[in-house]
Amino acid sequence: MEKFKELYEHCQKIQIPVSRKDIQPKALSITGATRIAAVKSTLDTDIIRGYFLSASNTEARLVQQFGCNVIVLARSLNYCWERFVFTKELMHLFDLDDEKTSNTLELETLLSNFEIPDTNGSKQFKSDIKGLWMALACLCPESERLKFKDGIEKGHIDYYGIALQIKIPEKYVKYYFTDAYERIIKTLLA
Amino acid sequence: MSQNIEFLQKRIFDKDSLAATNFKMFPGSNRDVSAEQFAEEINKSLSRLESGDFEVLDI
């Protein structure tokens, strides 16, 4: 994950709330992707909040419209959700070849793994989960996370207050203060 | 195999369709969604994009 480490280190220098304008160009330059389009459209957020699609047929209408990489977000997402889902999907530029959903069986397995979450899910499913932790790491520099952790321990701030400062859904703030966060980020940076 | 999943697989991976090299997603708030329902919503979304139902995101 050398490439992700480079992005992570870049994000450590950014003030909160970390802007997608700071993350996206760096992610493109590190991965060598020439472009990624992001659009908002109608999606039922009970079912799906957004997705990342990388396509190679330049004759296809969608590829002509958006280029090879596109992030599609539900139009109804609020600002914090939009930032978070966008950033998580952007992380799939960093997918290794064997993590990419690149054939019909892998797609069917991915959808099945979301239906019945399996701790022993496919590499594609694990990559989807990994993207979430990568997004969290990009959207809150470690120095700020440690300050927030201290603030929580002292009872000076709560998850809602942190969510307002880093502009992500409150639901995900608690992830920063779990043992899993430090373990997973350490693995991603190893 | 379910109809929507099969349609989505062809739509995404056929060489004369999108010829996709990667697909990932962020699930919604309902935890009881089936693979078939995911596929149906993604199919609908691709059709909506093709029909112009989108705005470019300003980040």
Short mmCIF file of C-alpha atoms in Angstrom, two decimals:
data_model
loop_
_atom_site.label_atom_id
_atom_site.label_comp_id
_atom_site.label_asym_id
_atom_site.label_seq_id
_atom_site.Cartn_x
_atom_site.Cartn_y
_atom_site.Cartn_z
CA MET A 1 0.00 0.00 0.00
CA GLU A 2 2.87 2.38 -0.78
CA LYS A 3 0.59 4.50 -2.92
CA PHE A 4 -1.99 4.90 -0.19
CA LYS A 5 0.75 5.78 2.28
CA GLU A 6 1.71 8.68 0.02
CA LEU A 7 -1.88 9.95 0.01
CA TYR A 8 -2.19 9.46 3.76
CA GLU A 9 0.96 11.50 4.38
CA HIS A 10 -0.33 14.22 2.07
CA CYS A 11 -3.58 14.39 4.07
CA GLN A 12 -1.70 14.83 7.36
CA LYS A 13 -0.72 18.33 6.24
CA ILE A 14 -4.25 19.50 5.45
CA GLN A 15 -6.40 21.48 7.85
CA ILE A 16 -9.82 20.12 8.78
CA PRO A 17 -12.27 19.84 7.25
CA VAL A 18 -10.09 18.11 4.68
CA SER A 19 -11.25 19.22 1.25
CA ARG A 20 -11.92 16.81 -1.57
CA LYS A 21 -10.12 19.37 -3.74
CA ASP A 22 -6.97 18.44 -1.85
CA ILE A 23 -7.54 14.68 -1.95
CA GLN A 24 -8.74 14.05 -5.50
CA PRO A 25 -5.84 15.55 -7.52
CA LYS A 26 -3.32 13.83 -5.27
CA ALA A 27 -5.11 10.48 -5.61
CA LEU A 28 -5.08 10.88 -9.39
CA SER A 29 -1.40 11.79 -9.54
CA ILE A 30 -0.34 8.96 -7.25
CA THR A 31 -2.34 6.27 -9.05
CA GLY A 32 -1.63 7.60 -12.54
CA ALA A 33 -5.33 7.87 -13.36
CA THR A 34 -5.86 10.69 -15.81
CA ARG A 35 -9.37 11.60 -14.74
CA ILE A 36 -12.28 10.67 -12.52
CA ALA A 37 -15.75 12.11 -13.00
CA ALA A 38 -18.18 12.50 -10.12
CA VAL A 39 -21.90 12.94 -10.66
CA LYS A 40 -25.03 13.11 -8.57
CA SER A 41 -28.06 11.22 -9.74
CA THR A 42 -31.20 9.49 -8.56
CA LEU A 43 -30.41 6.53 -6.30
CA ASP A 44 -32.54 4.90 -3.63
CA THR A 45 -30.40 5.45 -0.52
CA ASP A 46 -32.19 2.65 1.28
CA ILE A 47 -30.39 0.39 -1.17
CA ILE A 48 -27.22 2.15 -2.33
CA ARG A 49 -25.64 5.53 -1.60
CA GLY A 50 -23.08 5.56 -4.38
CA TYR A 51 -20.74 3.51 -6.51
CA PHE A 52 -17.46 3.56 -8.41
CA LEU A 53 -17.25 2.28 -11.95
CA SER A 54 -14.16 1.91 -14.07
CA ALA A 55 -14.93 1.02 -17.69
CA SER A 56 -12.74 0.56 -20.72
CA ASN A 57 -14.98 0.59 -23.80
CA THR A 58 -14.46 4.06 -25.18
CA GLU A 59 -17.33 3.49 -27.62
CA ALA A 60 -19.82 3.18 -24.74
CA ARG A 61 -22.02 6.19 -24.16
CA LEU A 62 -21.24 6.44 -20.44
CA VAL A 63 -17.49 6.29 -21.07
CA GLN A 64 -17.82 9.01 -23.70
CA GLN A 65 -19.79 11.12 -21.21
CA PHE A 66 -17.66 10.61 -18.12
CA GLY A 67 -14.36 9.04 -19.11
CA CYS A 68 -13.14 5.70 -17.82
CA ASN A 69 -13.63 6.34 -14.08
CA VAL A 70 -16.84 7.64 -12.58
CA ILE A 71 -18.22 8.02 -9.08
CA VAL A 72 -22.01 8.13 -8.91
CA LEU A 73 -23.57 9.57 -5.74
CA ALA A 74 -27.17 9.69 -4.60
CA ARG A 75 -28.51 13.18 -5.15
CA SER A 76 -30.29 13.10 -1.79
CA LEU A 77 -27.11 12.68 0.30
CA ASN A 78 -26.41 15.60 2.62
CA TYR A 79 -23.06 17.37 2.48
CA CYS A 80 -21.29 15.16 5.04
CA TRP A 81 -22.55 11.93 3.52
CA GLU A 82 -21.65 13.14 0.04
CA ARG A 83 -18.08 13.91 1.14
CA PHE A 84 -17.71 10.57 2.84
CA VAL A 85 -19.18 8.38 0.10
CA PHE A 86 -17.20 10.28 -2.55
CA THR A 87 -13.94 9.85 -0.67
CA LYS A 88 -14.56 6.17 0.00
CA GLU A 89 -15.29 5.52 -3.68
CA LEU A 90 -12.24 7.57 -4.70
CA MET A 91 -10.10 5.14 -2.70
CA HIS A 92 -10.86 2.44 -5.27
CA LEU A 93 -8.39 4.10 -7.60
CA PHE A 94 -5.89 2.41 -5.27
CA ASP A 95 -7.36 -1.09 -5.67
CA LEU A 96 -4.81 -3.75 -6.49
CA ASP A 97 -5.55 -5.84 -9.59
CA ASP A 98 -6.84 -8.80 -7.59
CA GLU A 99 -9.13 -6.52 -5.55
CA LYS A 100 -10.91 -5.14 -8.59
CA THR A 101 -14.36 -6.43 -9.46
CA SER A 102 -13.49 -7.32 -13.00
CA ASN A 103 -15.69 -10.23 -14.03
CA THR A 104 -19.25 -11.49 -13.70
CA LEU A 105 -18.54 -13.96 -10.90
CA GLU A 106 -16.73 -11.35 -8.79
CA LEU A 107 -19.65 -8.96 -9.21
CA GLU A 108 -22.22 -11.56 -8.21
CA THR A 109 -20.10 -12.51 -5.18
CA LEU A 110 -19.66 -8.86 -4.19
CA LEU A 111 -23.41 -8.24 -4.24
CA SER A 112 -24.01 -11.47 -2.30
CA ASN A 113 -21.42 -10.46 0.30
CA PHE A 114 -23.27 -7.19 0.86
CA GLU A 115 -26.52 -9.13 1.21
CA ILE A 116 -24.98 -11.57 3.70
CA PRO A 117 -21.87 -9.91 5.20
CA ASP A 118 -19.21 -12.57 5.54
CA THR A 119 -16.03 -12.05 7.55
CA ASN A 120 -14.43 -14.34 5.00
CA GLY A 121 -15.84 -12.37 2.05
CA SER A 122 -14.21 -12.00 -1.34
CA LYS A 123 -11.15 -9.81 -1.97
CA GLN A 124 -13.48 -7.43 -3.77
CA PHE A 125 -15.76 -7.17 -0.72
CA LYS A 126 -12.82 -6.69 1.63
CA SER A 127 -11.54 -3.95 -0.65
CA ASP A 128 -14.93 -2.22 -0.37
CA ILE A 129 -14.60 -2.28 3.42
CA LYS A 130 -10.96 -1.20 3.24
CA GLY A 131 -11.97 1.86 1.20
CA LEU A 132 -14.10 3.00 4.09
CA TRP A 133 -11.16 2.98 6.53
CA MET A 134 -8.91 4.66 3.97
CA ALA A 135 -11.49 7.43 3.56
CA LEU A 136 -11.68 7.90 7.31
CA ALA A 137 -7.90 8.20 7.49
CA CYS A 138 -7.82 10.80 4.73
CA LEU A 139 -10.59 12.94 6.21
CA CYS A 140 -9.06 13.37 9.67
CA PRO A 141 -5.30 13.92 10.10
CA GLU A 142 -3.84 11.85 12.92
CA SER A 143 -2.86 14.92 14.97
CA GLU A 144 -6.50 16.06 14.95
CA ARG A 145 -7.74 12.56 15.74
CA LEU A 146 -5.52 12.42 18.82
CA LYS A 147 -6.78 15.84 19.94
CA PHE A 148 -10.36 14.65 19.53
CA LYS A 149 -9.57 11.45 21.40
CA ASP A 150 -8.24 13.49 24.28
CA GLY A 151 -11.29 15.74 24.15
CA ILE A 152 -13.62 12.76 24.34
CA GLU A 153 -11.73 11.27 27.27
CA LYS A 154 -12.00 14.59 29.11
CA GLY A 155 -15.67 14.95 28.20
CA HIS A 156 -15.04 18.16 26.27
CA ILE A 157 -16.45 17.04 22.94
CA ASP A 158 -18.82 14.38 21.61
CA TYR A 159 -19.17 12.55 18.30
CA TYR A 160 -21.62 15.11 16.99
CA GLY A 161 -19.19 17.95 17.68
CA ILE A 162 -16.42 16.09 15.90
CA ALA A 163 -18.68 15.29 12.94
CA LEU A 164 -19.39 19.00 12.54
CA GLN A 165 -15.68 19.81 12.49
CA ILE A 166 -14.48 17.13 10.09
CA LYS A 167 -17.72 17.07 8.03
CA ILE A 168 -18.44 13.37 7.91
CA PRO A 169 -21.58 11.49 9.01
CA GLU A 170 -21.77 11.28 12.82
CA LYS A 171 -22.33 7.53 12.47
CA TYR A 172 -18.70 7.05 11.39
CA VAL A 173 -16.97 9.27 13.98
CA LYS A 174 -16.83 6.48 16.56
CA TYR A 175 -14.74 4.40 14.15
CA TYR A 176 -11.79 6.74 14.83
CA PHE A 177 -11.67 5.76 18.47
CA THR A 178 -11.76 2.00 18.14
CA ASP A 179 -8.85 -0.42 18.44
CA ALA A 180 -9.75 -1.49 14.91
CA TYR A 181 -8.92 1.97 13.54
CA GLU A 182 -5.34 2.01 14.77
CA ARG A 183 -4.80 -1.65 13.78
CA ILE A 184 -6.25 -1.27 10.28
CA ILE A 185 -4.52 2.02 9.48
CA LYS A 186 -1.23 0.58 10.69
CA THR A 187 -1.73 -2.36 8.32
CA LEU A 188 -2.64 -0.06 5.43
CA LEU A 189 0.54 1.95 5.96
CA ALA A 190 2.86 -1.01 6.48
CA MET B 1 -29.33 -16.63 -11.46
CA SER B 2 -31.63 -13.70 -10.96
CA GLN B 3 -32.66 -11.58 -13.89
CA ASN B 4 -31.31 -8.25 -12.65
CA ILE B 5 -27.92 -9.67 -11.69
CA GLU B 6 -27.53 -11.34 -15.08
CA PHE B 7 -28.53 -8.14 -16.88
CA LEU B 8 -26.10 -6.08 -14.78
CA GLN B 9 -23.26 -8.52 -15.42
CA LYS B 10 -23.75 -8.27 -19.20
CA ARG B 11 -24.23 -4.54 -19.06
CA ILE B 12 -21.08 -3.92 -17.10
CA PHE B 13 -18.69 -6.55 -18.39
CA ASP B 14 -19.59 -7.32 -22.01
CA LYS B 15 -16.80 -6.08 -24.27
CA ASP B 16 -19.28 -4.28 -26.54
CA SER B 17 -21.01 -2.75 -23.52
CA LEU B 18 -19.01 -0.99 -20.76
CA ALA B 19 -16.17 -3.52 -20.57
CA ALA B 20 -15.73 -2.63 -16.91
CA THR B 21 -12.47 -3.24 -15.10
CA ASN B 22 -13.74 -2.43 -11.60
CA PHE B 23 -16.96 -1.83 -9.72
CA LYS B 24 -17.40 -0.98 -6.03
CA MET B 25 -20.31 0.40 -4.05
CA PHE B 26 -21.46 2.04 -0.83
CA PRO B 27 -24.58 0.30 0.45
CA GLY B 28 -27.64 2.16 1.70
CA SER B 29 -29.35 2.35 5.07
CA ASN B 30 -31.48 -0.80 4.76
CA ARG B 31 -29.54 -3.85 5.89
CA ASP B 32 -32.05 -6.27 4.41
CA VAL B 33 -31.31 -5.62 0.74
CA SER B 34 -30.81 -8.65 -1.49
CA ALA B 35 -28.15 -9.01 -4.18
CA GLU B 36 -30.97 -8.90 -6.71
CA GLN B 37 -32.22 -5.57 -5.31
CA PHE B 38 -28.70 -4.10 -5.42
CA ALA B 39 -28.43 -5.16 -9.06
CA GLU B 40 -31.86 -3.74 -9.89
CA GLU B 41 -30.96 -0.34 -8.41
CA ILE B 42 -27.59 -0.22 -10.19
CA ASN B 43 -29.29 -1.13 -13.48
CA LYS B 44 -31.81 1.65 -12.95
CA SER B 45 -29.01 4.06 -12.10
CA LEU B 46 -27.07 3.26 -15.28
CA SER B 47 -30.24 3.81 -17.33
CA ARG B 48 -30.83 7.13 -15.58
CA LEU B 49 -27.29 8.26 -16.32
CA GLU B 50 -27.73 7.30 -19.97
CA SER B 51 -30.93 9.33 -20.10
CA GLY B 52 -29.18 12.41 -18.72
CA ASP B 53 -30.41 12.24 -15.11
CA PHE B 54 -27.24 13.57 -13.49
CA GLU B 55 -25.39 16.71 -12.46
CA VAL B 56 -21.64 16.95 -12.36
CA LEU B 57 -20.53 17.18 -8.74
CA ASP B 58 -18.84 20.38 -7.68
CA ILE B 59 -16.33 19.42 -5.00
#
